[in-house]
Short mmCIF file of C-alpha atoms in Angstrom, two decimals:
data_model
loop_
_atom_site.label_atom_id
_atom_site.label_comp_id
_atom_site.label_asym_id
_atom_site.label_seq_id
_atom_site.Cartn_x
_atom_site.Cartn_y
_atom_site.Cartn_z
CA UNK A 734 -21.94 16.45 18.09
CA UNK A 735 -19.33 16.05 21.07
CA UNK A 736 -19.95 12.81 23.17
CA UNK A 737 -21.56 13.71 26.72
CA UNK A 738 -19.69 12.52 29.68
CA UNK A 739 -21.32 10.03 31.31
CA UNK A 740 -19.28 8.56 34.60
CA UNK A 741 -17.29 11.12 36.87
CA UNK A 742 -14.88 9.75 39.55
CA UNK A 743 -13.71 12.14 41.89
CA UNK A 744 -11.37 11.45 44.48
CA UNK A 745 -11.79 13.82 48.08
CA UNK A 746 -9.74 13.57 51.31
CA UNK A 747 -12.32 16.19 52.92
CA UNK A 748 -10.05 19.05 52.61
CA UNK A 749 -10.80 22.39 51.24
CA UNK A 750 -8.92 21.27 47.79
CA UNK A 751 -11.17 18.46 47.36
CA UNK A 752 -14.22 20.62 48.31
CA UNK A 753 -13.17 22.31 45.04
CA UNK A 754 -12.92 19.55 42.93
CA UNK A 755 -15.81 17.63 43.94
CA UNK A 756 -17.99 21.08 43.64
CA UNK A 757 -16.36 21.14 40.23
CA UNK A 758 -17.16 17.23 39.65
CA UNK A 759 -21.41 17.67 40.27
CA UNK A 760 -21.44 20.75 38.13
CA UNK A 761 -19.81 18.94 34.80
CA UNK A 762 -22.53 16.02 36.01
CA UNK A 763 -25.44 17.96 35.70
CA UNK A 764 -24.02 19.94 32.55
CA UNK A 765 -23.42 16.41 31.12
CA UNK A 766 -26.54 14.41 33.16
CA UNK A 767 -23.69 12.35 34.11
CA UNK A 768 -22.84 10.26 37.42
CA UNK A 769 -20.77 10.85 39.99
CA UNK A 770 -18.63 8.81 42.10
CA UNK A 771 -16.81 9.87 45.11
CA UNK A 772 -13.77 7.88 46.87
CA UNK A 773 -11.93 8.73 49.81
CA UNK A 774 -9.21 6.30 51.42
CA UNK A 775 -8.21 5.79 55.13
CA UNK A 776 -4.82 4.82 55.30
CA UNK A 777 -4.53 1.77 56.89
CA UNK A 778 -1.27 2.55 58.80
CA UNK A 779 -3.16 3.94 61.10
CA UNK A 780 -4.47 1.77 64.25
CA UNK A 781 -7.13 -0.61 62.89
CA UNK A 782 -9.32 1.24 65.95
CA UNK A 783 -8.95 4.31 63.84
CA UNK A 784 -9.78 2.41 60.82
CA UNK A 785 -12.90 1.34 62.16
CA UNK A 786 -13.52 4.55 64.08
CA UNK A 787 -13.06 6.93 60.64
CA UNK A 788 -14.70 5.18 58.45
CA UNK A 789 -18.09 5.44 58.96
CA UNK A 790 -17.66 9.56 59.67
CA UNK A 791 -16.17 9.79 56.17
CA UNK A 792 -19.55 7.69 55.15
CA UNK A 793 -21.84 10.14 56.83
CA UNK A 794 -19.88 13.04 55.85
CA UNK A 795 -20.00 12.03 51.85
CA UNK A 796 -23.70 11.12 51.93
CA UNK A 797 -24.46 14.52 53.27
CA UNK A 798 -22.87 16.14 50.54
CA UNK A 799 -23.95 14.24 47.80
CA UNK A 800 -27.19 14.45 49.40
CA UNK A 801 -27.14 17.96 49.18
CA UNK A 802 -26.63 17.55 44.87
CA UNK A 803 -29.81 16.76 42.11
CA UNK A 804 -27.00 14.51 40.48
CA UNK A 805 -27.27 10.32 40.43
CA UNK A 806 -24.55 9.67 42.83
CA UNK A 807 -22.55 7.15 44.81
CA UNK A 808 -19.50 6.94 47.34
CA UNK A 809 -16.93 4.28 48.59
CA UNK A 810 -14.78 5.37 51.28
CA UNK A 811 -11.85 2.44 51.58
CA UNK A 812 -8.90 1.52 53.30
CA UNK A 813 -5.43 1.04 52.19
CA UNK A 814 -2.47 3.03 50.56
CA UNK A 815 -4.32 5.54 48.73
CA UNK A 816 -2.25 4.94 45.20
CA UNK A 817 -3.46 1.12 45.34
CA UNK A 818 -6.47 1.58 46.48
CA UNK A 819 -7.88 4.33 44.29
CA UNK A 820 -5.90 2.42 41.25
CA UNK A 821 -8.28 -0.73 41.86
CA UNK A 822 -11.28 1.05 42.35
CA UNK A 823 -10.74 2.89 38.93
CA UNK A 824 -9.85 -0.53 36.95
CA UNK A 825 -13.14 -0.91 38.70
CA UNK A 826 -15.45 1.40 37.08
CA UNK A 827 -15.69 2.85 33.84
CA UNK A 828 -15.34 6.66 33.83
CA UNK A 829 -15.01 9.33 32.02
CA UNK A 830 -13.06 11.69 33.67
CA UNK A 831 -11.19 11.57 37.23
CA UNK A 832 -11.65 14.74 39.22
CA UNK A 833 -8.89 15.50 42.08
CA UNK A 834 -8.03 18.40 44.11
CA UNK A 835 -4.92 20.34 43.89
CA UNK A 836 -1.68 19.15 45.64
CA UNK A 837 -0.46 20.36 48.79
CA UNK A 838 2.97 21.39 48.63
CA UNK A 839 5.47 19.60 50.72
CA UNK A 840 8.81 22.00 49.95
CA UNK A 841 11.01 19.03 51.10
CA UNK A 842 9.52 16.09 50.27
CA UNK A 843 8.10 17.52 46.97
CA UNK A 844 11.84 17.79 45.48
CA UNK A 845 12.62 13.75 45.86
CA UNK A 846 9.44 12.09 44.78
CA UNK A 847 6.09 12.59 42.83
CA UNK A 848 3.65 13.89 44.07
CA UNK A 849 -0.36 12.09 45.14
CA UNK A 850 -1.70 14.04 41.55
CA UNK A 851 1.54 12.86 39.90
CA UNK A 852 0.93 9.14 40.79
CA UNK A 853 -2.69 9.14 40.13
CA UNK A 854 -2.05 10.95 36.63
CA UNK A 855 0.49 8.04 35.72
CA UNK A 856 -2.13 5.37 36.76
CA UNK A 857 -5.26 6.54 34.80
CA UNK A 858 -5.85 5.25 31.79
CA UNK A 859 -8.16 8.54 30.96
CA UNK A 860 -8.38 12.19 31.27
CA UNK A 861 -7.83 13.33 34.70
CA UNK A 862 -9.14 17.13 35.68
CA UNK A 863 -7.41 18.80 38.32
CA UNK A 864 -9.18 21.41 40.00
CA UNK A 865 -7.09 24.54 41.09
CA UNK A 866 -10.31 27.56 41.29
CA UNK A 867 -13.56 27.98 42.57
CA UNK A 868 -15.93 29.23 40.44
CA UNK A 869 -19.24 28.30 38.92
CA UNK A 870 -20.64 27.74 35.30
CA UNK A 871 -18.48 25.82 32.91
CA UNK A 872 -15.04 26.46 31.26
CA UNK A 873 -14.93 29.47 29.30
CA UNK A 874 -11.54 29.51 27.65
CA UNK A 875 -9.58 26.65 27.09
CA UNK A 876 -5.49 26.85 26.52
CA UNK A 877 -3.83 24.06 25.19
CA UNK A 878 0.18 23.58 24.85
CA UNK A 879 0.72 20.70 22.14
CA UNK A 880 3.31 19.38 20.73
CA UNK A 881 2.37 17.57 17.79
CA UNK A 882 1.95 14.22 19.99
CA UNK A 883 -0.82 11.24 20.14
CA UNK A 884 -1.39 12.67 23.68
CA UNK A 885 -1.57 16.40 22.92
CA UNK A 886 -4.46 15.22 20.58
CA UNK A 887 -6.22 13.19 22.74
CA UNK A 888 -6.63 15.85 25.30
CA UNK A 889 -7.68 18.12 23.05
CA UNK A 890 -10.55 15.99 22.05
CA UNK A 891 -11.09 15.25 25.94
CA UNK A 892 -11.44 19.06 26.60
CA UNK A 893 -13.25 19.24 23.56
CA UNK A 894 -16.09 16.34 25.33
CA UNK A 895 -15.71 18.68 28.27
CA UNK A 896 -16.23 22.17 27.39
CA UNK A 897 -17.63 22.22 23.68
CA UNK A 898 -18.80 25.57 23.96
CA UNK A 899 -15.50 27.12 25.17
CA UNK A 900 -13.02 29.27 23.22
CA UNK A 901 -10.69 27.32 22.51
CA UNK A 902 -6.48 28.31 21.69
CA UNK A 903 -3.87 26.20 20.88
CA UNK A 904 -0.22 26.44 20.34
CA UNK A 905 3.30 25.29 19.57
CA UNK A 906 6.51 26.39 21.15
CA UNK A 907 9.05 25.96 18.57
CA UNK A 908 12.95 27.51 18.82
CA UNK A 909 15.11 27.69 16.31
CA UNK A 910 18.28 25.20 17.08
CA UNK A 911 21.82 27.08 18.03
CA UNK A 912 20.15 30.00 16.93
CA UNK A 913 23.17 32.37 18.10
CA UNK A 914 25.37 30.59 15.36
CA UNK A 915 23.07 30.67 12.89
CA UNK A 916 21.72 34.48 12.45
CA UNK A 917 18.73 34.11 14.73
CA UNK A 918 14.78 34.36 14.07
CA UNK A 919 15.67 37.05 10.70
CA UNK A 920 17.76 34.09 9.47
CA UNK A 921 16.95 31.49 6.34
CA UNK A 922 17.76 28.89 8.48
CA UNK A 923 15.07 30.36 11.08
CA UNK A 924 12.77 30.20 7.83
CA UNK A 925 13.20 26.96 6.72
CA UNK A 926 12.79 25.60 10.53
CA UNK A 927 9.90 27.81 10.59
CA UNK A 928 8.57 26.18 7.15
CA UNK A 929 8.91 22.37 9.02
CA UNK A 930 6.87 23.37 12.04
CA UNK A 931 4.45 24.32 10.20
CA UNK A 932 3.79 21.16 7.87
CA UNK A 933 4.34 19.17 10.77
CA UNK A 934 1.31 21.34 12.11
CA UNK A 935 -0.74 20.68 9.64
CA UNK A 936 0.11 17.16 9.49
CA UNK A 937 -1.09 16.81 13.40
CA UNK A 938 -4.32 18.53 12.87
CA UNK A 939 -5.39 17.12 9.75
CA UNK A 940 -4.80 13.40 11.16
CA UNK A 941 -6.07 13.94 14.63
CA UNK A 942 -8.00 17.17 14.65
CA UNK A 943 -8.79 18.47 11.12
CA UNK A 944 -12.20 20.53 12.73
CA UNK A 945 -9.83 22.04 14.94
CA UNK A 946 -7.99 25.40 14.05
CA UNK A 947 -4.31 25.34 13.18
CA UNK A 948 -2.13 25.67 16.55
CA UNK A 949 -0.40 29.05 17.13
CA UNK A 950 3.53 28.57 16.58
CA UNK A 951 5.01 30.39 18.77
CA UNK A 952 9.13 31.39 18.99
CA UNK A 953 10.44 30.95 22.42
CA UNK A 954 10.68 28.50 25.33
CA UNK A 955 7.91 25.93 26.39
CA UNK A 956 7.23 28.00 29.91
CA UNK A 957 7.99 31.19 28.87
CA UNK A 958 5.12 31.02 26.16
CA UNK A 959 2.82 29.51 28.45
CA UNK A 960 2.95 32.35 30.78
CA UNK A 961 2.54 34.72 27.94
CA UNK A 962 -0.41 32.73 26.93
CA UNK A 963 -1.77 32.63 30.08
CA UNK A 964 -1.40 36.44 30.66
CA UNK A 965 -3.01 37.35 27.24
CA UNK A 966 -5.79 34.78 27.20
CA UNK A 967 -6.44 34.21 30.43
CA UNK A 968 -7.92 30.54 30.17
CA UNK A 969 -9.80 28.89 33.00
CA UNK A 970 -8.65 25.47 31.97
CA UNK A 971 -5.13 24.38 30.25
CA UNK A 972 -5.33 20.70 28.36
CA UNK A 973 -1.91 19.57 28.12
CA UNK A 974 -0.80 16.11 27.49
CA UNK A 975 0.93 13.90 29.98
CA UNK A 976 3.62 13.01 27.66
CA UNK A 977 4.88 13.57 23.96
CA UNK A 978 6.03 10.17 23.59
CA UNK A 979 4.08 6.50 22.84
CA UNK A 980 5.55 2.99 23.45
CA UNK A 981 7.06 2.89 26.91
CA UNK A 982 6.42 6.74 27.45
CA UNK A 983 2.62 5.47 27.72
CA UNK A 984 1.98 5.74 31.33
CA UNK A 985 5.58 8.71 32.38
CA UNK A 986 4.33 11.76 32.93
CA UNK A 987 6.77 14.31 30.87
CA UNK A 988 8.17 16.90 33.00
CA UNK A 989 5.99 19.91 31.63
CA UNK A 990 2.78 18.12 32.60
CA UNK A 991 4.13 17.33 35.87
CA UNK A 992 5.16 21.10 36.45
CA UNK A 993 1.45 21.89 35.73
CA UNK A 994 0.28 19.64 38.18
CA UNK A 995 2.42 20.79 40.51
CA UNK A 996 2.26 24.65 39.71
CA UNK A 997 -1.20 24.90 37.92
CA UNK A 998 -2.09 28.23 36.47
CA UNK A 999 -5.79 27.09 36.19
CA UNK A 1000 -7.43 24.28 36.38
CA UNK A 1001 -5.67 21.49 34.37
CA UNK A 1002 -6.75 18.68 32.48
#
């Protein structure tokens, strides 16, 4: 049997987005019987006045909701830069899952640096669940990208903890290399590529996830199958990992995950 979840952090600067994803956050608690946490951060470049004048609204604001929820809960409202500070009150506890709201696009800014969800992905040592939809019950259909990597497995197995009752589909992008010189898809080549994706398929699965069905392998581009996916399956949640590498790579977020999180087609864990 799938390991409950047991400690929930979610993260909430009031807005509507983090309405969503602490919503989201008490209804995996009381699926699980889990705890939640709840942090929000007052940037301490503002006026220590304002400091001292915010904080305990945030307080009062926080204890009404969780009030408001038959879950065990707590909250911590702090003050600092919001990377640090929500870094060292992770290291801090020992969840299970981070819950965050979706990012607010910033057209300019958004082109020459990472993003809040990008930064707090890269920190976390866990899963992180970001929450794009309002709706209730839990996940239903769960799309996952992989790519034969250490992570891809391991947030498989996270969505797996999550939503064990879901439907569950996973696949492989796979193209075949300088196909136009080499007689395209029809092609032996194409077969014999077609012939290593597979036993490196069944390599993945049968070390990491051997109760889990093979992966679809799909021809075509990384994106261009996901929005395929998307359009046939229609998944409330997409696992993907946050890199394909190990080593160095540990903490990067590759630039597929960090298109998701800024461009999710569902929620995204």
């Amino acid at each position: 049997m799938t390991d409950k979840i047991r400690r929930i952090a979610v993260a909430t600067d009031l807005s509507e987005r983090s309405d969503r994803a602490v919503r989201r956050a008490f209804q995996i608690a009381r699926d699980h019987a889990a705890e939640v946490s709840v942090v929000s951060v007052v940037d301490d470049a503002y006026p220590s006045e304002i400091v001292s004048d915010m904080t305990p609204k945030i307080e009062e604001l926080l204890e009404q909701i969780t009030g408001e929820q038959d879950v065990k809960s707590n909250i911590s409202v702090l003050s600092g830069d919001v990377i640090e500070s929500i870094s060292e009150w992770l290291s801090a506890g020992d969840f299970d899952l981070l819950v965050l709201g979706i990012h607010r696009p910033k057209a300019v800014l958004d082109s020459f640096r990472q993003t809040t969800m990008e930064r707090l992905v890269r920190i976390s040592n866990g899963p992180v669940l970001l929450v794009r939809d309002l709706h209730e019950g839990m996940y239903r259909k769960v799309l996952a990208p992989v790519s034969f990597s250490k992570s891809c497995a391991a947030v498989v197995k996270a969505s797996l903890r999550l939503a064990p009752e879901a439907e569950y589909r996973l696949f492989h992008a796979w193209l075949v290399p300088f196909g136009g010189m080499t007689g395209g898809i029809d092609s032996d080549y194409a077969k014999q590529v077609r012939l290593e994706v597979e036993a490196a398929a069944d390599d993945w699965r049968r070390e990491h996830l051997p109760d889990v069905p093979m992966p679809q392998l799909v021809h075509g581009g990384v994106y261009e199958t996901l929005a395929k996916a998307v359009r046939d399956f229609e998944p409330d949640l997409v696992a993907v990992g946050a890199h394909t590498r190990s080593g160095p790579a540990l903490h990067r977020i590759g630039s597929f995950a960090a298109e998701l999180i800024r461009h999710p087609v569902a929620d995204v864990l």
